[in-house]
PDB file of C-alpha atoms and ligand atoms in Angstrom:
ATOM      1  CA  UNK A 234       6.499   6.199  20.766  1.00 78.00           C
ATOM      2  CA  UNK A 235       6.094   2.959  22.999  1.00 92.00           C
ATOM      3  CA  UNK A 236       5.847  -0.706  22.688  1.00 97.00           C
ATOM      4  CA  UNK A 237       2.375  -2.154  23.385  1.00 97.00           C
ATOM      5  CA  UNK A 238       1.279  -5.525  24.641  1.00 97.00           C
ATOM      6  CA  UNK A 239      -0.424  -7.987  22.145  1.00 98.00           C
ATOM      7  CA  UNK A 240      -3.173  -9.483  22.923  1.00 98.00           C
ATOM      8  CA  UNK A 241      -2.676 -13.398  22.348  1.00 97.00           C
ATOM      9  CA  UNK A 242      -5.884 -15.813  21.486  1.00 98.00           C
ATOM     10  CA  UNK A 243      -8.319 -16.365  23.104  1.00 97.00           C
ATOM     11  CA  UNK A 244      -8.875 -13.037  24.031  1.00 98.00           C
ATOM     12  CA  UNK A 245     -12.898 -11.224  24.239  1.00 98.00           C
ATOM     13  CA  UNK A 246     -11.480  -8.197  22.739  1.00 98.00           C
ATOM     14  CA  UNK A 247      -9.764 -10.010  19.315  1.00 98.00           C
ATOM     15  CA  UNK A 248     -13.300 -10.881  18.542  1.00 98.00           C
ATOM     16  CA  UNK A 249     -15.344  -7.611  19.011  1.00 98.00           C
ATOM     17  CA  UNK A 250     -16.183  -5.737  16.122  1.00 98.00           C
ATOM     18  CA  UNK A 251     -14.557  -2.137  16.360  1.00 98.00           C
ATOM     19  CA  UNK A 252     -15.829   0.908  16.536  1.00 98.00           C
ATOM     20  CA  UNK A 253     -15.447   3.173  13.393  1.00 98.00           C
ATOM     21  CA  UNK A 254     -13.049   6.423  13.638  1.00 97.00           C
ATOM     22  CA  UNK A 255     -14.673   9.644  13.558  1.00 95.00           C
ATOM     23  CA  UNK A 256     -12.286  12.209  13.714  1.00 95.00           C
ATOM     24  CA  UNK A 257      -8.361  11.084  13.772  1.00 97.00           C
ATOM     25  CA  UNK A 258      -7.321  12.863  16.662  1.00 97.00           C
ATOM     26  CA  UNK A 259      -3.283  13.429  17.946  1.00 97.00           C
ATOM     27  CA  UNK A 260      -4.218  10.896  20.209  1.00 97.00           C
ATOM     28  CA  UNK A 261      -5.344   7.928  16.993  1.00 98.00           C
ATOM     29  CA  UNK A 262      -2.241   9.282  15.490  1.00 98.00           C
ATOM     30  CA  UNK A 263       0.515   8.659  18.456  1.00 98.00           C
ATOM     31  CA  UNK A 264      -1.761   4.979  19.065  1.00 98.00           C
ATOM     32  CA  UNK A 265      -0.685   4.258  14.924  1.00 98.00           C
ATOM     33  CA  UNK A 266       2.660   5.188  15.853  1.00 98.00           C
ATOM     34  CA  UNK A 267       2.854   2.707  18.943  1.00 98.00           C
ATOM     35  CA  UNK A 268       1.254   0.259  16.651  1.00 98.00           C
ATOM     36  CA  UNK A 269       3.951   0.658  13.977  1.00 98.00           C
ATOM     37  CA  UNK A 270       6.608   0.327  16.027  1.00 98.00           C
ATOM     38  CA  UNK A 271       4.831  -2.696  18.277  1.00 98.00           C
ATOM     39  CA  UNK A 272       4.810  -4.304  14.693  1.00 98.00           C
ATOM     40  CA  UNK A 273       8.144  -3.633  13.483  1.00 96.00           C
ATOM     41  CA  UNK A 274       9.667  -4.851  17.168  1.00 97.00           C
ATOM     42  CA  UNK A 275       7.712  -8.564  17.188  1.00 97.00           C
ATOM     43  CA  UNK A 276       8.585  -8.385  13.945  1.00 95.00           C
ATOM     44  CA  UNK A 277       5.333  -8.588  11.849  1.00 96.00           C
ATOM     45  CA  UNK A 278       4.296  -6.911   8.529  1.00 97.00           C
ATOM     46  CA  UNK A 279       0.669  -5.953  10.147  1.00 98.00           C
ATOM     47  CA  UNK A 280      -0.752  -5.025  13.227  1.00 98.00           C
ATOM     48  CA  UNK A 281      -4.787  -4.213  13.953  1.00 99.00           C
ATOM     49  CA  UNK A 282      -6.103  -1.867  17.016  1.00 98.00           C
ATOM     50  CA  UNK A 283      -7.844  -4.658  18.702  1.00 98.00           C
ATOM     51  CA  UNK A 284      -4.481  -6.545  19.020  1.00 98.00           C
ATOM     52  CA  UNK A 285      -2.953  -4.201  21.764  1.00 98.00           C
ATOM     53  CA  UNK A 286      -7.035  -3.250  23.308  1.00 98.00           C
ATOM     54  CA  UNK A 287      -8.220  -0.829  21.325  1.00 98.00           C
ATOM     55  CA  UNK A 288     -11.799  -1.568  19.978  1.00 98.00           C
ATOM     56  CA  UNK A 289     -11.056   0.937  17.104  1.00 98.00           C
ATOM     57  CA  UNK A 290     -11.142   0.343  12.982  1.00 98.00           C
ATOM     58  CA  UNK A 291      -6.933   1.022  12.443  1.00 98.00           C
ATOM     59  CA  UNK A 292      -4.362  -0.980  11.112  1.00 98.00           C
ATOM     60  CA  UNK A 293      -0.650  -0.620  10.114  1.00 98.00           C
ATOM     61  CA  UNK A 294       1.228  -2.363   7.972  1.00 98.00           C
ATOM     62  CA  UNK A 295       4.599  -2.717   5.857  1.00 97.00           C
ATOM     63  CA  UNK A 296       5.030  -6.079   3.394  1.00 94.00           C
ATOM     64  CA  UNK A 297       8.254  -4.699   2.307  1.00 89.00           C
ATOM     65  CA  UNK A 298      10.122  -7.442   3.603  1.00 75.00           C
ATOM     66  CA  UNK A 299      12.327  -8.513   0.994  1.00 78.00           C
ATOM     67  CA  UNK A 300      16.224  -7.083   1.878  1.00 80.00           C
ATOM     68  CA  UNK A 301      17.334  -3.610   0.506  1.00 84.00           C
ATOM     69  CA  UNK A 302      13.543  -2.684   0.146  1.00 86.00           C
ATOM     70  CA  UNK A 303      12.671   0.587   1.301  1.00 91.00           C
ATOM     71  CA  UNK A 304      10.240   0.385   4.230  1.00 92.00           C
ATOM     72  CA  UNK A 305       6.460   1.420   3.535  1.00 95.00           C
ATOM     73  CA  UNK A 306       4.922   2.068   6.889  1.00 97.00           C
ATOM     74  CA  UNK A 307       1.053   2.774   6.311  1.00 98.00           C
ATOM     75  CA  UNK A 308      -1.474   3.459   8.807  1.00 98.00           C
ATOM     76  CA  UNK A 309      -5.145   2.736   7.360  1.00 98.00           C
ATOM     77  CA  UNK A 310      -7.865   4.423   9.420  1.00 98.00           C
ATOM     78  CA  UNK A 311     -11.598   3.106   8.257  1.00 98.00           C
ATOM     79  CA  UNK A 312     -10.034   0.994   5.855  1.00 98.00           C
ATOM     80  CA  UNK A 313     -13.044  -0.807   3.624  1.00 98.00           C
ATOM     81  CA  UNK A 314     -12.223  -3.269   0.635  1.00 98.00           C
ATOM     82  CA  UNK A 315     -13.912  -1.714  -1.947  1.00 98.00           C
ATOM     83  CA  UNK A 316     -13.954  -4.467  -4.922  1.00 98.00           C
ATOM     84  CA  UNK A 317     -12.038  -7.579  -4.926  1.00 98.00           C
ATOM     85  CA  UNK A 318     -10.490 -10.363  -7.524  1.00 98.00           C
ATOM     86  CA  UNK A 319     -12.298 -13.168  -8.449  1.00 98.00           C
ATOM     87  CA  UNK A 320      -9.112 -14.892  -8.642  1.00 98.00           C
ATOM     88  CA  UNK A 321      -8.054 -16.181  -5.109  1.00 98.00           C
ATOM     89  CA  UNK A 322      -4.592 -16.938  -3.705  1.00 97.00           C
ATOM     90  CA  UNK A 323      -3.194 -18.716  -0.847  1.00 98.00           C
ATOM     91  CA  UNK A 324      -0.529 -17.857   1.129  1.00 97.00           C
ATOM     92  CA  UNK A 325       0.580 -19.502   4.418  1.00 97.00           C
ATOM     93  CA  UNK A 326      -0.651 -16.275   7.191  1.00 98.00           C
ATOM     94  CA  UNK A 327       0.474 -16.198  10.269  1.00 98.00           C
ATOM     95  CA  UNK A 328      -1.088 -13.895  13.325  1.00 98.00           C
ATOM     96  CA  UNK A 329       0.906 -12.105  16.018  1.00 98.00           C
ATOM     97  CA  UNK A 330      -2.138 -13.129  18.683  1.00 98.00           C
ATOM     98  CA  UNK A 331      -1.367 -16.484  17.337  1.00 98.00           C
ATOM     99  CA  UNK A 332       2.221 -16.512  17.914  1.00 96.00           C
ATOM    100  CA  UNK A 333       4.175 -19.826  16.062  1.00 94.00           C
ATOM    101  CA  UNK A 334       0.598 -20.926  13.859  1.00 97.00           C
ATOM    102  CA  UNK A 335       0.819 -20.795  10.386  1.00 98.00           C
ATOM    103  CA  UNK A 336      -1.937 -22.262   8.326  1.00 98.00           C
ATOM    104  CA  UNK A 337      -2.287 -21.846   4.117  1.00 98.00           C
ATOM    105  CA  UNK A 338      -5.574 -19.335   3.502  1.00 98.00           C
ATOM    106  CA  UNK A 339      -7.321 -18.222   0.269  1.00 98.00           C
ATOM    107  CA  UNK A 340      -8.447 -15.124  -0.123  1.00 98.00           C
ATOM    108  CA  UNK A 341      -9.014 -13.003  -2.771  1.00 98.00           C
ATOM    109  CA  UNK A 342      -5.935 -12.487  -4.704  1.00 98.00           C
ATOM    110  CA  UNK A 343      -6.176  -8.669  -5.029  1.00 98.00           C
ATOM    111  CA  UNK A 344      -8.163  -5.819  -3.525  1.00 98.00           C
ATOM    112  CA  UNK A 345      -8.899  -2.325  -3.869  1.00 98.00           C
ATOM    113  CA  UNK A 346      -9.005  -0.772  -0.415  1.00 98.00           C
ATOM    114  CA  UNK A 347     -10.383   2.655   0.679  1.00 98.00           C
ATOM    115  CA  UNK A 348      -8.987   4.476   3.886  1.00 98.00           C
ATOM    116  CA  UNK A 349      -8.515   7.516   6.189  1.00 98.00           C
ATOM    117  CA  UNK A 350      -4.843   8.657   6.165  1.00 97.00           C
ATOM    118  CA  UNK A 351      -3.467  10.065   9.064  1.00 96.00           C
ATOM    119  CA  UNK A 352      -4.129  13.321   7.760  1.00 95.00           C
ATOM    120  CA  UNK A 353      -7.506  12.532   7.396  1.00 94.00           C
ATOM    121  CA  UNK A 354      -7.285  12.140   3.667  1.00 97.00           C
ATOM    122  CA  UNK A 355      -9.310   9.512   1.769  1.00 98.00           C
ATOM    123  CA  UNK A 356      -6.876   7.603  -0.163  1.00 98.00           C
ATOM    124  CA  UNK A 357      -7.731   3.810  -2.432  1.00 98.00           C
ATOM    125  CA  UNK A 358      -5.576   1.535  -3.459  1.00 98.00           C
ATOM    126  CA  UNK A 359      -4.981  -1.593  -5.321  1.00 98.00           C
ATOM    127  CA  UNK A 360      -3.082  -4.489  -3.293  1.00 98.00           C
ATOM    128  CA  UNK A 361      -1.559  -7.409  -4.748  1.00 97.00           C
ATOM    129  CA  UNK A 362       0.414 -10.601  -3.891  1.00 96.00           C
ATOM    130  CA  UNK A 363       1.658 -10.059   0.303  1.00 96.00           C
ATOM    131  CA  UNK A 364       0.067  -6.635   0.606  1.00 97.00           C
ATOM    132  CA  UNK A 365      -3.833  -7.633  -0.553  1.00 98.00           C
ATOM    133  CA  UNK A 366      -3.270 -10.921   1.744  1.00 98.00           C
ATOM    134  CA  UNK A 367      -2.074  -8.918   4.921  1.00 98.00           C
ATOM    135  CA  UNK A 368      -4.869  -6.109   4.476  1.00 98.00           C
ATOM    136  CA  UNK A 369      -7.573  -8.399   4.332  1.00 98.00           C
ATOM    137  CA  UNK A 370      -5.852 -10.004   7.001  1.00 98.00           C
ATOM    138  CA  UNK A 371      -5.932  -7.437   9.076  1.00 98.00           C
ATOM    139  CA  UNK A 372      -9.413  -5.969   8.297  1.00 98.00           C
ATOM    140  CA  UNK A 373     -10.691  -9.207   9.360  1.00 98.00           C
ATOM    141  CA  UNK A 374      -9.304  -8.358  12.790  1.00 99.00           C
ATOM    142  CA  UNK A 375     -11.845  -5.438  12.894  1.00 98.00           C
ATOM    143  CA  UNK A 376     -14.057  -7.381  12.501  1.00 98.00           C
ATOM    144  CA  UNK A 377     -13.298  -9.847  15.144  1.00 98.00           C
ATOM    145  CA  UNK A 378     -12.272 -12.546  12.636  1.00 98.00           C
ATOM    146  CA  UNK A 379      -8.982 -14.157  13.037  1.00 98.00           C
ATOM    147  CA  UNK A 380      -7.141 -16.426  10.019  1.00 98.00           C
ATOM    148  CA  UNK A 381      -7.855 -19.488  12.257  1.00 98.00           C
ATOM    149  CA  UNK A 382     -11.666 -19.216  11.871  1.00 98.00           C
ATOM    150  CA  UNK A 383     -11.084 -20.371   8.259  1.00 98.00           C
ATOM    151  CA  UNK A 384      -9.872 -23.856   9.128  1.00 98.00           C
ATOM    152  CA  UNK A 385     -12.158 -26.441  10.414  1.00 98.00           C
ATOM    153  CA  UNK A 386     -13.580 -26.498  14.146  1.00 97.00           C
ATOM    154  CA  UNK A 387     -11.210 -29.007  14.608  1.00 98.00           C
ATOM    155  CA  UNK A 388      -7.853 -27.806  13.949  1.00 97.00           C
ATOM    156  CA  UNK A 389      -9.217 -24.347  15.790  1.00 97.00           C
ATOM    157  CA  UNK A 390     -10.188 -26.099  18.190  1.00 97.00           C
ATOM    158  CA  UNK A 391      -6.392 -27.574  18.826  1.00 97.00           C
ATOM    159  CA  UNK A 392      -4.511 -23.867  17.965  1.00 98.00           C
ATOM    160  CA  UNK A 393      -6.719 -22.515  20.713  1.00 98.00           C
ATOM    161  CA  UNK A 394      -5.841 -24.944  23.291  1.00 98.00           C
ATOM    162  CA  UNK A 395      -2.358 -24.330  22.239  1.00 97.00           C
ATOM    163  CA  UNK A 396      -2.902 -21.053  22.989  1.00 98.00           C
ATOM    164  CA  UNK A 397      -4.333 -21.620  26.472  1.00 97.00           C
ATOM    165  CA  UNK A 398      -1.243 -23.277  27.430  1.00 96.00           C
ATOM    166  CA  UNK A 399       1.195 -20.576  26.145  1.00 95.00           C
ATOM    167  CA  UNK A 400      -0.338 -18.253  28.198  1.00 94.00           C
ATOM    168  CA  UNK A 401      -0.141 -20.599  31.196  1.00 94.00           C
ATOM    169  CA  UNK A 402       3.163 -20.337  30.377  1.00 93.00           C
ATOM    170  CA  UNK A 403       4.176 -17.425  29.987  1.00 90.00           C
ATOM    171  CA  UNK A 404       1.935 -16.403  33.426  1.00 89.00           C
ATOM    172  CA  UNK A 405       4.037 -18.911  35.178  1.00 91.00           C
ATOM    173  CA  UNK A 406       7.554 -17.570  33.507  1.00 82.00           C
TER     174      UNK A 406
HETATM  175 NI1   NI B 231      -3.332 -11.109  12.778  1.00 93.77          NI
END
């Protein structure tokens, strides 16, 4: 397994709308794997293909944060939200390509989700609370649809120049 690079916003590839997994091949498996442990090293509870380059429709994730948990790692090829709540939540989300932004978003406040495992199985759930938040979340990314495009142009606007100048930054460091 190996660490790979996030991308940070702006980026062309964080808003490209990825390509849908065909086969999971040893190959989409050992990427999952990178992208698991990527996640667990920033730290972050979810991670989405696009964020390290890859234009293809995979995300991990683990919202078992709370000490003496048991860790969950899943890896969600294909994953589709089948039906969702009425009821909405908010929760303040945060965005590893977005690094030190946290914003309060509503979303629906649970979701049934179907995926490819990386066996190739079709598995559903039902996500509540953290978990339904950071799948949505992170489906959005396949989409090419960050948490940020749900505030005004505005404050976007601001985060994104923000942005520009970390990267100046961190270029210069
Ligand atoms: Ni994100």
């Amino acid at each position: 397994m190996s660490l790979r690079p996030i991308l940070i916003h702006p980026d062309p590839r964080l808003k490209k709308v990825a390509d849908p997994v065909t086969e999971v091949t040893p190959e989409l498996r050992r990427l999952a794997d990178d992208m698991l442990e990527t996640m667990y090293d920033a730290p972050g509870i979810g991670l989405a293909a696009p964020q390290v380059g890859q234009s293809v429709r995979l995300i991990v994730m683990d919202c078992m944060k709370k000490e003496g948990e048991a860790p969950r790692p899943m890896a969600l090829f294909n994953p589709e939200v089948t039906w969702s709540s009425d009821e909405r939540s908010v929760y303040e989300e945060g965005c590893l390509s977005i690094p030190e932004v946290y914003n309060d978003i509503e979303r629906p406040a649970e979701v049934k989700v179907r995926w490819l495992s990386p066996e190739g199985a079709v598995q559903e759930e039902h996500f509540k609370g953290l978990w339904a938040t950071c799948v949505q979340h992170e489906i959005d990314h396949l989409n090419g649809r960050l948490f940020i495009d749900y505030l005004s142009p505005l404050k976007r606007q601001l985060i994104t120049r923000k942005m520009e100048k970390l990267k100046r930054d961190r270029a210069r460091a």
